[in-house]
Amino acid sequence: MTAPDDIRALLRAHLADPASQWNLGTFGAIAEFMRDSNEPVQLTDKTHLLAATTARGGIGFRNLTGVTPFASESATGQGWSHRLALCLPETACAMSRRTVLTELGPDGDALREQDREGLLFDMGLDTLQVDICIRTSTPGPIAALRAACGRPLFEAGNTTMAAIVAAGPHRVFITRFGRCEVYQPIPPADGKSPEGPHTHVLPKLMRSGRTHAATELVPAGLVPCAHLVPAHPVKDAMGRPTPFYATAQKQFQDLLMRYGDVELVRLKESVLAAIAAGAAPSTVPAPQDRFARHAVRATLRQLAASGERLPGLSAWISAHDERRVDDAGADDPGADDAADAYGHAN
């Protein structure tokens, strides 16, 4: 298990880096935090709280005891994604699992002091590793929410969700060791997620009961409660293509070496060594495991993106990087959360 101080140092460095992005939540319901390079930010580095907040949202971490970082990569589309999951044991990750809208009182743990008098309401979505809440200080929405307390938000005839969307309260996602807050307005039903911090709540996906996407490798017995997504070598925060950035590639490969799956790291090293030696693609048998296939494909795509001239690389790509039907789906934490089931992102 990684020491909490080591995890704090890692999170501290990435909170200070505007190229790093974050998400916190579960499959089908996540809050995302990111910021622009020139955006004013308040960084908090205290014994009880590591956090970054802007006028649009914030991410914060408290007691990191028991947290296990786990790094992984996935082949996505024609490229690849990467992330560092912050996991807790399945036996220690559970939150309240309320099933009805519930008033919790003033949010004394709010990341910003000015929000600590706001009233927190648990939406009652019964998710394992996260309490999905909203926060408001406005009398009208408070009265409407109080009137609906004790009822499931998505029961037939309940119009409270429409009132929540119209009011645009803060969204607050809380896990055992941290929280993500989003202050931006909720877009209308025909709108799209705003740039910057935002949330997605997709009841259809949540009903699966999954704690993470099927194509994200997570060690048995662990549950991902949050993710760090460091700078990517070939795309910016909005997913737009960029020139290959070797430093970002090396930085994540260092994380993968330290926190990734040992066998997949060895597989990646064997592919790299075989290609460097000019060996044929048959040197590495086609993996039968989904995650091993992703590891090989991501490795080949990274080599191609680097621009390094490697004789035989095209043959390796032809042999090992044909997309298979059983690899389709949500390769990226939250990637399938583009819009929620009632027609808008939060």
XYZ file of N, CA and C in Angstrom, residues 26-30 95-102 121-134 151-155 158 161 164 171-173 199-210 340 342 346:
159
model
N -18.891 7.708 -9.745
C -19.109 6.303 -10.029
C -19.525 6.158 -11.485
N -19.756 4.941 -11.921
C -20.155 4.714 -13.306
C -21.531 5.329 -13.561
N -21.589 6.293 -14.476
C -22.842 6.957 -14.785
C -23.107 8.222 -14.014
N -22.274 8.545 -13.037
C -22.464 9.782 -12.269
C -21.093 10.280 -11.810
N -20.604 11.297 -12.486
C -19.288 11.822 -12.130
C -19.312 13.342 -12.106
N -20.542 4.886 1.013
C -21.066 6.117 1.574
C -22.469 5.853 2.142
N -23.313 6.860 2.210
C -24.579 6.712 2.940
C -25.596 5.825 2.219
N -25.561 5.816 0.866
C -26.487 5.042 0.034
C -27.945 5.409 0.324
N -28.219 6.682 0.541
C -29.602 7.124 0.725
C -30.380 6.930 -0.572
N -31.656 6.651 -0.443
C -32.494 6.371 -1.610
C -33.563 7.430 -1.835
N -33.614 8.434 -0.971
C -34.588 9.521 -1.129
C -33.872 10.855 -0.914
N -34.443 11.919 -1.462
C -33.893 13.253 -1.261
C -33.866 13.564 0.232
N -32.696 13.998 0.730
C -32.519 14.162 2.178
C -31.751 15.442 2.474
N -28.117 18.949 0.260
C -29.173 17.939 0.106
C -28.599 16.743 -0.639
N -28.714 15.562 -0.042
C -28.337 14.326 -0.736
C -29.463 13.986 -1.710
N -29.116 13.761 -2.997
C -30.129 13.484 -4.010
C -30.730 12.087 -3.872
N -30.117 11.249 -3.027
C -30.705 9.932 -2.764
C -30.590 8.973 -3.925
N -29.440 8.958 -4.594
C -29.282 8.126 -5.790
C -28.674 6.758 -5.500
N -28.413 6.441 -4.238
C -28.016 5.088 -3.822
C -26.787 4.575 -4.572
N -25.752 5.395 -4.678
C -24.506 4.972 -5.313
C -23.503 4.555 -4.241
N -22.732 3.517 -4.545
C -21.882 2.906 -3.528
C -20.841 3.854 -2.964
N -19.935 4.371 -3.822
C -18.745 5.051 -3.321
C -18.848 6.568 -3.303
N -20.031 7.115 -3.596
C -20.156 8.572 -3.637
C -21.553 9.000 -3.211
N -21.621 10.059 -2.418
C -22.887 10.731 -2.140
C -23.020 11.871 -3.137
N -24.093 11.865 -3.913
C -24.317 12.879 -4.939
C -25.280 13.913 -4.370
N -24.764 15.127 -4.163
C -25.521 16.138 -3.432
C -25.636 17.435 -4.237
N -26.534 18.288 -3.796
C -26.639 19.644 -4.298
C -26.625 20.585 -3.103
N -38.721 11.608 -0.795
C -39.194 10.948 -2.018
C -38.009 10.654 -2.944
N -38.049 9.548 -3.678
C -37.023 9.310 -4.701
C -37.156 10.348 -5.811
N -36.031 10.893 -6.257
C -36.073 11.942 -7.269
C -36.662 11.463 -8.584
N -36.447 10.206 -8.917
C -36.863 9.731 -10.222
C -38.145 8.898 -10.179
N -38.914 9.000 -9.099
C -40.182 8.288 -9.068
C -41.184 8.970 -10.000
N -42.643 12.862 -9.985
C -41.820 13.775 -9.197
C -41.182 14.798 -10.131
N -36.651 17.201 -10.087
C -35.443 17.298 -10.890
C -35.510 18.491 -11.833
N -34.628 21.453 -9.876
C -33.188 21.496 -9.597
C -32.443 22.041 -10.805
N -23.324 21.527 -7.438
C -23.307 20.069 -7.339
C -22.086 19.662 -6.523
N -22.304 18.766 -5.555
C -21.246 18.375 -4.628
C -21.207 16.850 -4.565
N -20.126 16.270 -5.070
C -19.934 14.819 -5.053
C -18.927 14.504 -3.956
N -20.798 18.188 -14.291
C -21.167 16.863 -13.797
C -22.031 16.154 -14.826
N -22.098 14.830 -14.699
C -22.999 14.011 -15.502
C -23.726 13.059 -14.562
N -25.034 12.983 -14.703
C -25.832 12.008 -13.958
C -26.675 11.256 -14.977
N -26.377 9.986 -15.154
C -27.025 9.167 -16.175
C -27.716 7.973 -15.517
N -28.987 8.114 -15.150
C -29.683 7.033 -14.437
C -29.613 5.689 -15.143
N -29.673 5.699 -16.477
C -29.648 4.431 -17.215
C -28.362 3.667 -16.939
N -27.234 4.365 -16.933
C -25.960 3.711 -16.648
C -25.852 3.338 -15.171
N -26.354 4.196 -14.316
C -26.271 3.924 -12.888
C -27.015 2.658 -12.502
N -28.083 2.364 -13.234
C -28.862 1.167 -12.909
C -28.076 -0.121 -13.138
N -26.962 -0.052 -13.850
C -26.142 -1.247 -14.053
C -25.502 -1.716 -12.749
N -25.358 -0.793 -11.790
C -24.721 -1.145 -10.525
C -23.211 -1.221 -10.593
N -22.628 -0.906 -11.739
C -21.178 -0.948 -11.879
C -20.537 0.200 -11.110
N -26.838 13.115 -20.053
C -27.557 12.207 -19.176
C -28.836 11.708 -19.797
N -31.860 12.053 -19.134
C -32.993 12.951 -19.313
C -32.618 14.150 -20.154
N -25.210 17.835 -16.255
C -25.339 18.698 -15.089
C -24.171 19.627 -14.929
